[in-house]
Short mmCIF file of C-alpha atoms and ligand atoms in Angstrom, two decimals:
data_model
loop_
_atom_site.label_atom_id
_atom_site.label_comp_id
_atom_site.label_asym_id
_atom_site.label_seq_id
_atom_site.Cartn_x
_atom_site.Cartn_y
_atom_site.Cartn_z
CA MET U 1 -19.81 -6.62 16.80
CA ALA U 2 -22.83 -7.15 14.54
CA MET U 3 -21.32 -5.27 11.61
CA LEU U 4 -18.22 -7.48 11.65
CA HIS U 5 -20.36 -10.60 11.47
CA ASN U 6 -22.30 -9.19 8.54
CA VAL U 7 -19.04 -8.65 6.67
CA ALA U 8 -17.83 -12.13 7.64
CA ARG U 9 -21.06 -13.60 6.24
CA LEU U 10 -20.54 -11.64 3.03
CA LEU U 11 -17.00 -12.97 2.69
CA GLN U 12 -18.21 -16.47 3.42
CA GLN U 13 -20.43 -16.26 0.35
CA ALA U 14 -17.85 -14.58 -1.90
CA ARG U 15 -15.43 -16.32 -4.23
CA ARG U 16 -13.63 -13.26 -5.64
CA VAL U 17 -12.16 -10.63 -3.34
CA ALA U 18 -9.97 -7.57 -3.85
CA VAL U 19 -8.23 -5.58 -1.13
CA LEU U 20 -6.61 -2.14 -1.27
CA THR U 21 -4.21 -1.34 1.54
CA GLY U 22 -2.47 1.88 2.53
CA ALA U 23 0.02 3.10 5.08
CA GLY U 24 -2.40 2.52 7.98
CA VAL U 25 -1.95 -1.25 7.63
CA SER U 26 1.78 -0.90 8.38
CA GLN U 27 1.28 1.66 11.17
CA GLU U 28 1.08 -1.09 13.78
CA SER U 29 4.44 -2.39 12.52
CA GLY U 30 5.97 0.96 13.46
CA VAL U 31 6.06 2.42 9.93
CA PRO U 32 4.71 6.00 10.09
CA THR U 33 1.75 6.92 7.87
CA PHE U 34 1.97 9.90 5.52
CA ARG U 35 -0.88 12.06 6.72
CA GLY U 36 -1.43 11.08 10.33
CA PRO U 37 0.49 12.13 13.42
CA GLY U 38 4.19 11.59 12.73
CA GLY U 39 3.61 12.18 9.01
CA LEU U 40 6.00 15.12 9.04
CA TRP U 41 9.71 14.53 8.64
CA ARG U 42 12.03 17.43 9.58
CA GLN U 43 9.17 19.88 8.92
CA HIS U 44 8.62 18.57 5.37
CA ARG U 45 5.29 17.20 4.19
CA PRO U 46 5.39 13.98 2.11
CA GLU U 47 3.71 15.93 -0.70
CA ASP U 48 6.84 18.11 -0.87
CA LEU U 49 9.29 15.18 -0.84
CA ALA U 50 7.61 12.50 -2.96
CA THR U 51 7.93 14.38 -6.25
CA PRO U 52 10.40 14.33 -9.15
CA GLU U 53 10.77 18.11 -8.71
CA ALA U 54 11.88 17.73 -5.08
CA PHE U 55 14.40 15.08 -6.11
CA ALA U 56 15.76 17.22 -8.95
CA LYS U 57 16.12 20.19 -6.63
CA ASP U 58 17.57 18.42 -3.60
CA PRO U 59 18.29 14.71 -4.12
CA ARG U 60 20.21 14.57 -0.86
CA LEU U 61 17.18 15.70 1.18
CA VAL U 62 14.90 13.21 -0.56
CA TRP U 63 17.39 10.36 -0.16
CA GLU U 64 17.79 11.20 3.55
CA TRP U 65 14.04 10.82 3.95
CA TYR U 66 14.05 7.47 2.14
CA ASP U 67 17.11 6.30 4.08
CA TRP U 68 15.30 7.09 7.34
CA ARG U 69 12.23 5.15 6.21
CA ARG U 70 14.32 2.23 4.91
CA GLY U 71 15.92 1.99 8.35
CA LEU U 72 12.51 1.85 10.05
CA ILE U 73 11.14 -0.67 7.56
CA ALA U 74 14.23 -2.88 7.86
CA GLU U 75 13.47 -3.21 11.57
CA ALA U 76 9.72 -3.69 11.08
CA ARG U 77 7.85 -7.01 11.15
CA PRO U 78 4.51 -7.86 9.56
CA ASN U 79 1.72 -7.28 12.10
CA PRO U 80 -1.48 -9.28 12.71
CA GLY U 81 -3.24 -7.27 9.97
CA HIS U 82 -0.69 -8.31 7.32
CA LEU U 83 -0.83 -11.91 8.56
CA ALA U 84 -4.63 -12.02 8.48
CA LEU U 85 -4.62 -10.78 4.86
CA ALA U 86 -2.11 -13.50 3.93
CA ALA U 87 -4.34 -16.12 5.56
CA LEU U 88 -7.44 -14.73 3.82
CA GLU U 89 -5.80 -15.27 0.43
CA ASP U 90 -6.14 -19.06 0.86
CA ARG U 91 -9.89 -18.82 1.48
CA PHE U 92 -10.89 -17.53 -1.95
CA GLU U 93 -10.53 -18.84 -5.46
CA ASP U 94 -9.61 -15.32 -6.60
CA PHE U 95 -7.92 -12.87 -4.21
CA THR U 96 -5.88 -9.82 -5.22
CA LEU U 97 -4.10 -7.63 -2.71
CA ILE U 98 -3.47 -4.20 -4.18
CA THR U 99 -1.16 -2.15 -2.01
CA GLN U 100 -0.02 1.44 -2.07
CA ASN U 101 2.70 0.53 0.41
CA VAL U 102 6.30 0.29 -0.72
CA ASP U 103 7.54 -1.54 2.40
CA GLY U 104 7.17 -5.13 1.16
CA LEU U 105 5.52 -6.25 4.42
CA HIS U 106 2.61 -8.00 2.67
CA ARG U 107 4.93 -10.39 0.86
CA ARG U 108 6.92 -10.93 4.02
CA ALA U 109 3.68 -11.89 5.75
CA GLY U 110 3.12 -14.54 3.06
CA SER U 111 0.75 -12.80 0.62
CA ARG U 112 1.46 -13.95 -2.94
CA GLN U 113 -1.05 -12.22 -5.20
CA VAL U 114 0.20 -8.69 -4.45
CA VAL U 115 0.17 -5.70 -6.81
CA GLU U 116 2.51 -3.00 -5.50
CA ILE U 117 1.14 -0.02 -7.39
CA HIS U 118 3.58 2.53 -5.91
CA GLY U 119 6.70 0.39 -6.32
CA SER U 120 9.18 -0.80 -3.74
CA ILE U 121 11.42 1.12 -1.38
CA TRP U 122 13.98 -1.72 -1.73
CA GLU U 123 14.51 -1.14 -5.45
CA VAL U 124 16.64 1.59 -7.02
CA ARG U 125 16.71 2.85 -10.59
CA CYS U 126 19.51 4.67 -12.41
CA LEU U 127 18.46 8.05 -13.79
CA ASP U 128 21.03 7.73 -16.61
CA CYS U 129 20.98 4.12 -17.87
CA GLY U 130 17.68 2.98 -16.34
CA ASP U 131 19.25 -0.04 -14.59
CA LEU U 132 16.75 -1.37 -12.04
CA ARG U 133 17.85 -3.52 -9.13
CA GLU U 134 17.18 -4.52 -5.56
CA ASP U 135 19.23 -2.59 -3.00
CA ARG U 136 18.72 -3.42 0.67
CA ARG U 137 21.52 -1.33 2.14
CA ALA U 138 20.36 0.49 5.28
CA PRO U 139 21.83 3.00 5.65
CA ILE U 140 22.38 3.59 1.96
CA PRO U 141 25.31 5.86 0.97
CA ILE U 142 24.02 9.33 0.13
CA LEU U 143 24.06 10.03 -2.75
CA PRO U 144 23.95 6.46 -4.13
CA THR U 145 25.31 5.94 -7.66
CA CYS U 146 24.92 3.32 -10.37
CA SER U 147 27.55 0.56 -10.40
CA LEU U 148 27.27 0.33 -14.19
CA CYS U 149 27.48 3.97 -15.30
CA GLY U 150 27.99 6.13 -12.20
CA GLY U 151 24.64 7.87 -12.67
CA LEU U 152 22.47 8.99 -9.77
CA LEU U 153 20.12 6.35 -8.37
CA ARG U 154 16.57 7.06 -7.26
CA PRO U 155 14.11 4.94 -5.29
CA ASN U 156 11.95 2.87 -7.66
CA VAL U 157 8.69 4.26 -6.32
CA VAL U 158 5.89 6.29 -7.89
CA TRP U 159 5.99 9.96 -7.01
CA PHE U 160 3.26 12.59 -7.49
CA GLY U 161 2.83 13.48 -11.13
CA GLU U 162 4.30 10.16 -12.26
CA ALA U 163 2.27 7.49 -14.01
CA LEU U 164 1.61 4.13 -12.40
CA ASP U 165 2.97 1.08 -14.26
CA PRO U 166 0.34 0.33 -16.95
CA VAL U 167 0.77 -3.44 -16.57
CA ARG U 168 0.02 -3.27 -12.85
CA LEU U 169 -2.84 -0.86 -13.45
CA GLU U 170 -4.38 -3.36 -15.85
CA GLN U 171 -4.02 -6.14 -13.24
CA VAL U 172 -5.79 -3.84 -10.80
CA ARG U 173 -8.63 -3.10 -13.23
CA GLU U 174 -9.22 -6.77 -13.88
CA ALA U 175 -9.23 -7.64 -10.19
CA LEU U 176 -11.65 -4.80 -9.41
CA VAL U 177 -14.08 -5.82 -12.11
CA ARG U 178 -14.10 -9.44 -10.92
CA ALA U 179 -14.39 -8.66 -7.21
CA GLN U 180 -17.60 -9.44 -5.35
CA VAL U 181 -16.25 -7.87 -2.17
CA MET U 182 -13.58 -5.21 -1.86
CA LEU U 183 -11.85 -4.24 1.38
CA LEU U 184 -10.24 -0.81 1.77
CA ALA U 185 -7.84 -0.97 4.69
CA GLY U 186 -5.69 1.76 6.21
CA THR U 187 -5.84 4.30 3.42
CA SER U 188 -6.89 7.95 3.65
CA ALA U 189 -8.35 7.64 0.12
CA VAL U 190 -7.02 10.99 -1.06
CA VAL U 191 -4.27 9.96 -3.49
CA GLN U 192 -5.39 9.16 -7.02
CA PRO U 193 -5.83 6.90 -8.83
CA ALA U 194 -5.90 4.46 -5.87
CA ALA U 195 -8.57 6.53 -4.13
CA ALA U 196 -10.94 5.67 -6.98
CA PHE U 197 -10.33 1.89 -7.01
CA GLY U 198 -13.09 1.18 -4.51
CA LEU U 199 -15.59 3.10 -6.60
CA TRP U 200 -14.55 1.26 -9.77
CA ALA U 201 -15.13 -2.06 -8.01
CA GLN U 202 -18.43 -0.87 -6.59
CA GLN U 203 -19.60 0.24 -10.02
CA ALA U 204 -18.80 -3.24 -11.30
CA GLY U 205 -20.94 -4.74 -8.53
CA ALA U 206 -18.63 -5.23 -5.55
CA VAL U 207 -19.68 -4.64 -1.97
CA LEU U 208 -17.33 -2.08 -0.43
CA VAL U 209 -15.96 -2.45 3.11
CA GLU U 210 -13.73 0.11 4.78
CA ILE U 211 -11.41 -0.70 7.69
CA ASN U 212 -10.01 2.43 9.32
CA PRO U 213 -10.10 4.03 12.77
CA VAL U 214 -10.96 7.38 11.15
CA PRO U 215 -13.58 8.31 8.51
CA THR U 216 -12.31 9.02 4.98
CA PRO U 217 -13.84 10.74 1.95
CA LEU U 218 -15.05 7.27 0.88
CA SER U 219 -16.71 6.24 4.16
CA LEU U 220 -20.16 7.39 3.12
CA ARG U 221 -19.90 5.47 -0.15
CA CYS U 222 -18.93 2.25 1.58
CA ASP U 223 -21.51 -0.45 2.27
CA TYR U 224 -19.83 -1.28 5.58
CA VAL U 225 -17.37 0.65 7.73
CA LEU U 226 -15.44 -1.34 10.33
CA LYS U 227 -14.00 1.33 12.57
CA GLY U 228 -10.70 0.39 14.20
CA PRO U 229 -7.09 -0.59 13.59
CA ALA U 230 -6.42 -3.07 10.79
CA GLY U 231 -4.29 -5.16 13.16
CA GLU U 232 -7.39 -5.88 15.23
CA ILE U 233 -10.23 -5.83 12.69
CA LEU U 234 -8.64 -8.07 10.04
CA PRO U 235 -7.76 -10.90 12.48
CA ALA U 236 -11.27 -10.62 13.98
CA LEU U 237 -12.75 -10.91 10.49
CA LEU U 238 -10.61 -13.97 9.76
CA ALA U 239 -11.63 -15.54 13.06
CA ALA U 240 -15.31 -14.96 12.26
CA LEU U 241 -15.04 -17.05 9.08
CA PRO U 242 -15.55 -20.79 9.32
CA GLN U 243 -12.16 -22.42 9.92
CA PRO U 244 -10.78 -24.39 6.96
CA GLY U 245 -11.07 -28.13 7.49
CA GLY U 246 -13.00 -27.41 10.65
CA GLY U 247 -15.89 -29.70 9.76
CA LEU U 248 -19.37 -28.50 10.64
C1 LIG K 1 -5.06 3.05 10.08
C2 LIG K 1 -4.29 2.70 11.15
C3 LIG K 1 -4.41 1.39 11.58
C4 LIG K 1 -3.84 4.72 10.77
N1 LIG K 1 -5.22 0.56 10.93
N2 LIG K 1 -5.86 2.22 9.46
C5 LIG K 1 -7.18 13.34 -9.79
C6 LIG K 1 -7.69 14.29 -8.93
C7 LIG K 1 -6.83 15.03 -8.13
C8 LIG K 1 -5.44 14.82 -8.17
C9 LIG K 1 -4.96 13.87 -9.03
C10 LIG K 1 -5.81 13.15 -9.82
N3 LIG K 1 -5.06 12.27 -10.53
C11 LIG K 1 -3.77 12.43 -10.20
C12 LIG K 1 -3.67 13.41 -9.29
C13 LIG K 1 -2.41 13.89 -8.71
C14 LIG K 1 -1.91 13.00 -7.59
C15 LIG K 1 -2.90 13.03 -6.44
O1 LIG K 1 -3.66 12.12 -6.20
N4 LIG K 1 -2.86 14.08 -5.63
C16 LIG K 1 -3.77 14.20 -4.48
C17 LIG K 1 -2.93 14.32 -3.20
C18 LIG K 1 -4.71 15.30 -4.71
N5 LIG K 1 -1.67 11.63 -8.04
C19 LIG K 1 -0.59 11.31 -8.73
O2 LIG K 1 0.23 12.13 -9.05
C20 LIG K 1 -0.41 9.86 -9.13
N6 LIG K 1 -0.06 9.79 -10.50
C21 LIG K 1 -0.96 9.93 -11.48
O3 LIG K 1 -2.13 9.99 -11.28
O4 LIG K 1 -0.40 10.03 -12.71
C22 LIG K 1 -1.21 10.44 -13.82
C23 LIG K 1 -0.28 10.46 -15.00
C24 LIG K 1 -0.64 9.78 -16.14
C25 LIG K 1 0.20 9.80 -17.25
C26 LIG K 1 1.43 10.48 -17.19
C27 LIG K 1 1.78 11.16 -16.04
C28 LIG K 1 0.93 11.14 -14.94
C29 LIG K 1 0.77 9.22 -8.40
C30 LIG K 1 0.56 9.15 -6.94
C31 LIG K 1 1.82 8.60 -6.26
C32 LIG K 1 1.72 8.65 -4.75
N7 LIG K 1 3.00 8.37 -4.20
C33 LIG K 1 3.16 8.23 -2.75
C34 LIG K 1 4.67 8.02 -2.44
C35 LIG K 1 5.09 6.60 -2.85
C36 LIG K 1 6.51 6.31 -2.52
C37 LIG K 1 6.79 6.38 -1.04
O5 LIG K 1 6.19 5.65 -0.23
O6 LIG K 1 7.62 7.20 -0.66
O7 LIG K 1 2.41 7.12 -2.27
S1 LIG K 1 2.50 9.59 -1.83
C38 LIG K 1 1.89 8.62 -0.49
O8 LIG K 1 0.43 8.66 -0.45
C39 LIG K 1 2.24 7.18 -0.84
C40 LIG K 1 1.01 6.45 -0.41
O9 LIG K 1 0.96 5.18 -1.04
C41 LIG K 1 -0.09 7.37 -0.81
C42 LIG K 1 -1.40 7.11 -0.13
O10 LIG K 1 -1.32 7.29 1.24
P1 LIG K 1 -2.07 6.28 2.20
O11 LIG K 1 -1.49 4.93 2.07
O12 LIG K 1 -3.53 6.39 2.04
O13 LIG K 1 -1.58 6.81 3.64
P2 LIG K 1 -2.11 8.05 4.52
O14 LIG K 1 -1.04 8.39 5.48
O15 LIG K 1 -2.65 9.13 3.69
O16 LIG K 1 -3.36 7.45 5.30
C43 LIG K 1 -3.24 6.44 6.31
C44 LIG K 1 -4.62 6.01 6.71
O17 LIG K 1 -4.49 4.93 7.61
C45 LIG K 1 -5.44 7.09 7.44
O18 LIG K 1 -6.75 7.10 6.90
C46 LIG K 1 -5.47 6.62 8.87
O19 LIG K 1 -6.69 6.93 9.54
C47 LIG K 1 -5.36 5.14 8.70
N8 LIG K 1 -4.77 4.43 9.81
N9 LIG K 1 -3.55 3.85 11.55
C48 LIG K 1 -5.94 1.06 9.87
N10 LIG K 1 -3.68 0.98 12.64
ZN1 LIG K 2 23.38 3.60 -14.65
#
């Protein structure tokens, strides 16, 4: 594929790379995306569940959704797309993987420089005392309560209408400004502010590459679009780079 080799050549010449991933990258691990087929859960749209209002109104319903997803993610393994991104990290002096995913699969695949902008599904936070901790129970008791104060726990993720962590957002900004190439993989590019990250990087001079089987609102703004599943395109991109220590 000529386009793939053009992107490989671009990466070969780059020293600073940023990547934004979305649910599509975990789709091949069996984790359903939000807006594709299978995005509905018991007739509810994610937009109606991933909000503080939904949780206030019916915490049991929201926790049942998270418990279902935690069960799927607990069984999931990183796929070739995650593994290729982890291997890519070693090829650049500066490589930041920004992910909207809360499943932790990038770290499990070996990625180290990861910014999880929407939090982690494996962390819980007490609504009363604010205690934040890891909680890997699957299934989790519904409703889960705080071991310190008995308050209601919530998943430590970012819901609609909630602000992203300013420290992580600053890390993102810095990585985007430095990036010479930015990859957008497996995201529908409709949820802000992440949907704008590619444009911020492009404004600061980065070449923008989209990896997705389906066009998105950003496709026309991208310099290259590699159409296909991340689990195939990312390993192919890695394979098209010169192998480390491979001599000539
Ligand atoms: C494949 C594939 C394969 C399939 N390989 N690809 C400006 C304009 C308009 C609205 C707003 C705005 N600013 C803020 C808003 C409101 C809102 C928003 O964006 N709404 C839009 C829907 C219109 N944003 C927010 O509220 C954000 N907060 C904020 O901006 O705060 C401001 C503030 C400041 C100060 C004080 C208070 C507030 C927060 C957004 C949080 C989003 N949270 C969720 C849930 C996280 C927890 C959880 O996981 O449960 O994040 S919603 C959900 O969407 C999740 C995802 O990370 C996110 C993005 O989805 P993603 O990853 O793109 O997945 P999909 O399913 O949409 O797409 C999958 C893609 O993969 C598709 O394209 C497929 O084709 C592709 N694919 N198989 C590669 N094998
Ligand atoms: Zn508490």
